[in-house]
PDB file of C-alpha atoms in Angstrom:
ATOM      1  CA  VAL A 233       9.368 -18.563  -6.623  1.00  0.00           C
ATOM      2  CA  LEU A 234       8.654 -16.705  -3.358  1.00  0.00           C
ATOM      3  CA  SER A 235      11.495 -18.148  -1.444  1.00  0.00           C
ATOM      4  CA  GLY A 236      13.654 -17.154  -4.132  1.00  0.00           C
ATOM      5  CA  MET A 237      12.227 -13.973  -4.422  1.00  0.00           C
ATOM      6  CA  GLN A 238      12.867 -13.319  -0.862  1.00  0.00           C
ATOM      7  CA  ALA A 239      16.789 -14.807  -1.061  1.00  0.00           C
ATOM      8  CA  HIS A 240      17.298 -12.483  -3.979  1.00  0.00           C
ATOM      9  CA  LEU A 241      15.968  -9.355  -1.882  1.00  0.00           C
ATOM     10  CA  ALA A 242      17.908 -10.474   1.193  1.00  0.00           C
ATOM     11  CA  ALA A 243      21.005 -10.339  -0.554  1.00  0.00           C
ATOM     12  CA  ALA A 244      20.335  -6.602  -2.697  1.00  0.00           C
ATOM     13  CA  ASP A 245      19.570  -8.595  -5.758  1.00  0.00           C
ATOM     14  CA  TYR A 246      16.931  -6.421  -6.905  1.00  0.00           C
ATOM     15  CA  GLY A 247      16.849  -7.005 -10.540  1.00  0.00           C
ATOM     16  CA  LEU A 248      16.887 -11.047  -9.954  1.00  0.00           C
ATOM     17  CA  ALA A 249      14.035 -10.683  -7.717  1.00  0.00           C
ATOM     18  CA  LEU A 250      12.573  -8.849 -10.526  1.00  0.00           C
ATOM     19  CA  ALA A 251      13.349 -11.530 -13.011  1.00  0.00           C
ATOM     20  CA  VAL A 252      12.018 -14.079 -10.955  1.00  0.00           C
ATOM     21  CA  PHE A 253       8.985 -12.401 -10.412  1.00  0.00           C
ATOM     22  CA  GLY A 254       8.655 -11.728 -14.394  1.00  0.00           C
ATOM     23  CA  GLU A 255       8.738 -15.268 -15.026  1.00  0.00           C
ATOM     24  CA  VAL A 256       5.279 -15.475 -13.431  1.00  0.00           C
ATOM     25  CA  ALA A 257       3.718 -12.404 -13.423  1.00  0.00           C
ATOM     26  CA  ASP A 258       1.615 -13.176 -16.714  1.00  0.00           C
ATOM     27  CA  GLY A 259      -0.026 -16.204 -14.587  1.00  0.00           C
ATOM     28  CA  LEU A 260      -0.680 -14.541 -11.468  1.00  0.00           C
ATOM     29  CA  ASP A 261      -4.365 -13.254 -12.751  1.00  0.00           C
ATOM     30  CA  LEU A 262      -5.279 -17.378 -13.467  1.00  0.00           C
ATOM     31  CA  VAL A 263      -5.534 -17.865  -9.448  1.00  0.00           C
ATOM     32  CA  ALA A 264      -8.647 -15.735  -9.040  1.00  0.00           C
ATOM     33  CA  GLY A 265     -11.020 -17.419  -6.896  1.00  0.00           C
ATOM     34  CA  ASP A 266      -8.530 -19.607  -4.947  1.00  0.00           C
ATOM     35  CA  PRO A 267      -7.637 -17.823  -1.659  1.00  0.00           C
ATOM     36  CA  PRO A 268      -4.442 -20.170  -0.926  1.00  0.00           C
ATOM     37  CA  ARG A 269      -3.076 -18.649  -4.217  1.00  0.00           C
ATOM     38  CA  GLU A 270      -4.539 -15.562  -4.584  1.00  0.00           C
ATOM     39  CA  LEU A 271      -2.548 -15.093  -0.887  1.00  0.00           C
ATOM     40  CA  LEU A 272       0.881 -16.477  -2.403  1.00  0.00           C
ATOM     41  CA  ALA A 273       0.191 -14.203  -5.741  1.00  0.00           C
ATOM     42  CA  ALA A 274      -0.456 -10.981  -3.638  1.00  0.00           C
ATOM     43  CA  SER A 275       2.685 -11.901  -1.762  1.00  0.00           C
ATOM     44  CA  LEU A 276       4.934 -12.208  -4.921  1.00  0.00           C
ATOM     45  CA  ARG A 277       3.419  -8.888  -5.835  1.00  0.00           C
ATOM     46  CA  ILE A 278       3.964  -7.085  -2.711  1.00  0.00           C
ATOM     47  CA  LEU A 279       7.588  -8.489  -3.132  1.00  0.00           C
ATOM     48  CA  ALA A 280       8.155  -7.325  -6.716  1.00  0.00           C
ATOM     49  CA  GLU A 281       6.925  -3.796  -5.872  1.00  0.00           C
ATOM     50  CA  GLU A 282       9.753  -3.965  -2.951  1.00  0.00           C
ATOM     51  CA  ALA A 283      12.465  -4.844  -5.438  1.00  0.00           C
ATOM     52  CA  SER A 284      11.495  -2.434  -7.830  1.00  0.00           C
ATOM     53  CA  VAL A 285      11.459   0.533  -5.847  1.00  0.00           C
ATOM     54  CA  LEU A 286      14.648  -0.760  -3.801  1.00  0.00           C
ATOM     55  CA  GLU A 287      16.284  -1.105  -7.277  1.00  0.00           C
ATOM     56  CA  GLU A 288      15.395   2.308  -7.763  1.00  0.00           C
ATOM     57  CA  PHE A 289      16.378   3.854  -4.701  1.00  0.00           C
ATOM     58  CA  GLU A 290      19.844   2.485  -4.952  1.00  0.00           C
ATOM     59  CA  GLY A 291      20.293   3.768  -8.304  1.00  0.00           C
ATOM     60  CA  ILE A 292      19.787   7.827  -7.004  1.00  0.00           C
ATOM     61  CA  VAL A 293      23.142   9.235  -6.957  1.00  0.00           C
ATOM     62  CA  LEU A 294      23.195  10.903  -3.861  1.00  0.00           C
ATOM     63  CA  ASP A 295      26.630  13.410  -2.953  1.00  0.00           C
ATOM     64  CA  PHE A 296      27.102  13.234   0.910  1.00  0.00           C
ATOM     65  CA  GLY A 297      28.753  16.356   1.594  1.00  0.00           C
ATOM     66  CA  GLY A 298      28.480  16.344   5.125  1.00  0.00           C
ATOM     67  CA  GLN A 299      25.815  17.185   8.028  1.00  0.00           C
ATOM     68  CA  ALA A 300      25.127  19.490  10.987  1.00  0.00           C
ATOM     69  CA  LEU A 301      23.167  18.159  13.840  1.00  0.00           C
ATOM     70  CA  ILE A 302      23.229  20.993  16.602  1.00  0.00           C
ATOM     71  CA  GLN A 303      21.224  20.337  19.636  1.00  0.00           C
ATOM     72  CA  GLY A 304      18.076  22.650  19.487  1.00  0.00           C
ATOM     73  CA  ARG A 305      18.282  23.572  15.642  1.00  0.00           C
ATOM     74  CA  ASP A 306      16.851  21.559  12.885  1.00  0.00           C
ATOM     75  CA  ALA A 307      19.431  18.825  11.272  1.00  0.00           C
ATOM     76  CA  VAL A 308      20.995  19.790   8.143  1.00  0.00           C
ATOM     77  CA  VAL A 309      22.256  17.259   5.359  1.00  0.00           C
ATOM     78  CA  VAL A 310      24.419  18.443   2.364  1.00  0.00           C
ATOM     79  CA  LEU A 311      23.447  16.004  -0.778  1.00  0.00           C
ATOM     80  CA  ASN A 312      24.250  16.923  -4.079  1.00  0.00           C
ATOM     81  CA  GLY A 313      26.172  20.268  -3.255  1.00  0.00           C
ATOM     82  CA  ARG A 314      22.677  21.387  -1.154  1.00  0.00           C
ATOM     83  CA  ASN A 315      21.428  21.581   2.169  1.00  0.00           C
ATOM     84  CA  TRP A 316      18.094  19.896   3.306  1.00  0.00           C
ATOM     85  CA  SER A 317      16.236  19.710   5.912  1.00  0.00           C
ATOM     86  CA  VAL A 318      13.658  17.202   7.345  1.00  0.00           C
ATOM     87  CA  GLY A 319      10.218  17.731   5.351  1.00  0.00           C
ATOM     88  CA  ASP A 320      12.512  18.690   2.243  1.00  0.00           C
ATOM     89  CA  VAL A 321      12.169  16.685  -1.143  1.00  0.00           C
ATOM     90  CA  VAL A 322      14.966  15.991  -2.895  1.00  0.00           C
ATOM     91  CA  PRO A 323      14.929  14.907  -6.218  1.00  0.00           C
ATOM     92  CA  PRO A 324      13.809  12.862  -7.555  1.00  0.00           C
ATOM     93  CA  GLY A 325      11.523  12.506  -5.119  1.00  0.00           C
ATOM     94  CA  LEU A 326      12.860  11.372  -1.569  1.00  0.00           C
ATOM     95  CA  GLU A 327      11.463  13.409   1.079  1.00  0.00           C
ATOM     96  CA  VAL A 328      14.091  13.771   4.164  1.00  0.00           C
ATOM     97  CA  LEU A 329      11.849  12.026   7.127  1.00  0.00           C
ATOM     98  CA  GLU A 330      14.640  12.025   9.557  1.00  0.00           C
ATOM     99  CA  ILE A 331      18.907  13.144   9.727  1.00  0.00           C
ATOM    100  CA  ARG A 332      20.743  10.812  12.001  1.00  0.00           C
ATOM    101  CA  SER A 333      24.590  10.776  12.146  1.00  0.00           C
ATOM    102  CA  ARG A 334      25.984   9.821   8.698  1.00  0.00           C
ATOM    103  CA  GLU A 335      22.657   8.461   7.700  1.00  0.00           C
ATOM    104  CA  VAL A 336      19.271   9.817   6.493  1.00  0.00           C
ATOM    105  CA  ASP A 337      15.685   8.520   6.589  1.00  0.00           C
ATOM    106  CA  PHE A 338      13.345   8.824   3.047  1.00  0.00           C
ATOM    107  CA  ALA A 339      10.302   8.848   2.354  1.00  0.00           C
ATOM    108  CA  PHE A 340      10.065   6.853  -1.453  1.00  0.00           C
ATOM    109  CA  ARG A 341       7.154   5.498  -3.167  1.00  0.00           C
ATOM    110  CA  GLY A 342       5.252   4.687  -0.284  1.00  0.00           C
ATOM    111  CA  PHE A 343       8.298   3.322   1.534  1.00  0.00           C
ATOM    112  CA  VAL A 344      10.366   4.568   4.456  1.00  0.00           C
ATOM    113  CA  LEU A 345      14.322   4.122   3.133  1.00  0.00           C
ATOM    114  CA  THR A 346      17.736   4.718   4.632  1.00  0.00           C
ATOM    115  CA  ARG A 347      20.539   5.795   3.162  1.00  0.00           C
ATOM    116  CA  ARG A 348      23.986   5.494   5.065  1.00  0.00           C
ATOM    117  CA  PHE A 349      26.620   7.754   4.114  1.00  0.00           C
TER     118      PHE A 349
END
């Protein structure tokens, strides 16, 4: 299950990673008290959370309209027809962390994710 989830995540098949997790999710609490299996269960839950966040992030439509990177000034990116700078929160909850040429780092649900345009 772990290697299957890892392979699906590496291939950006987030739905398949979640489907694999779904096959064992209900039984993960049964490993309580067995440290090696508890560690495996925790790893599976972390991968499932990553898959869920990545799937949601990939589904967010961001229409890239350009950007301004001028030395000595705050960088600006145009997304969905509006200007955004570092620290702004783009709906639905993407905090702009860094703007680079044709890519933006966002904080989203506890993860730092990059969108390339």
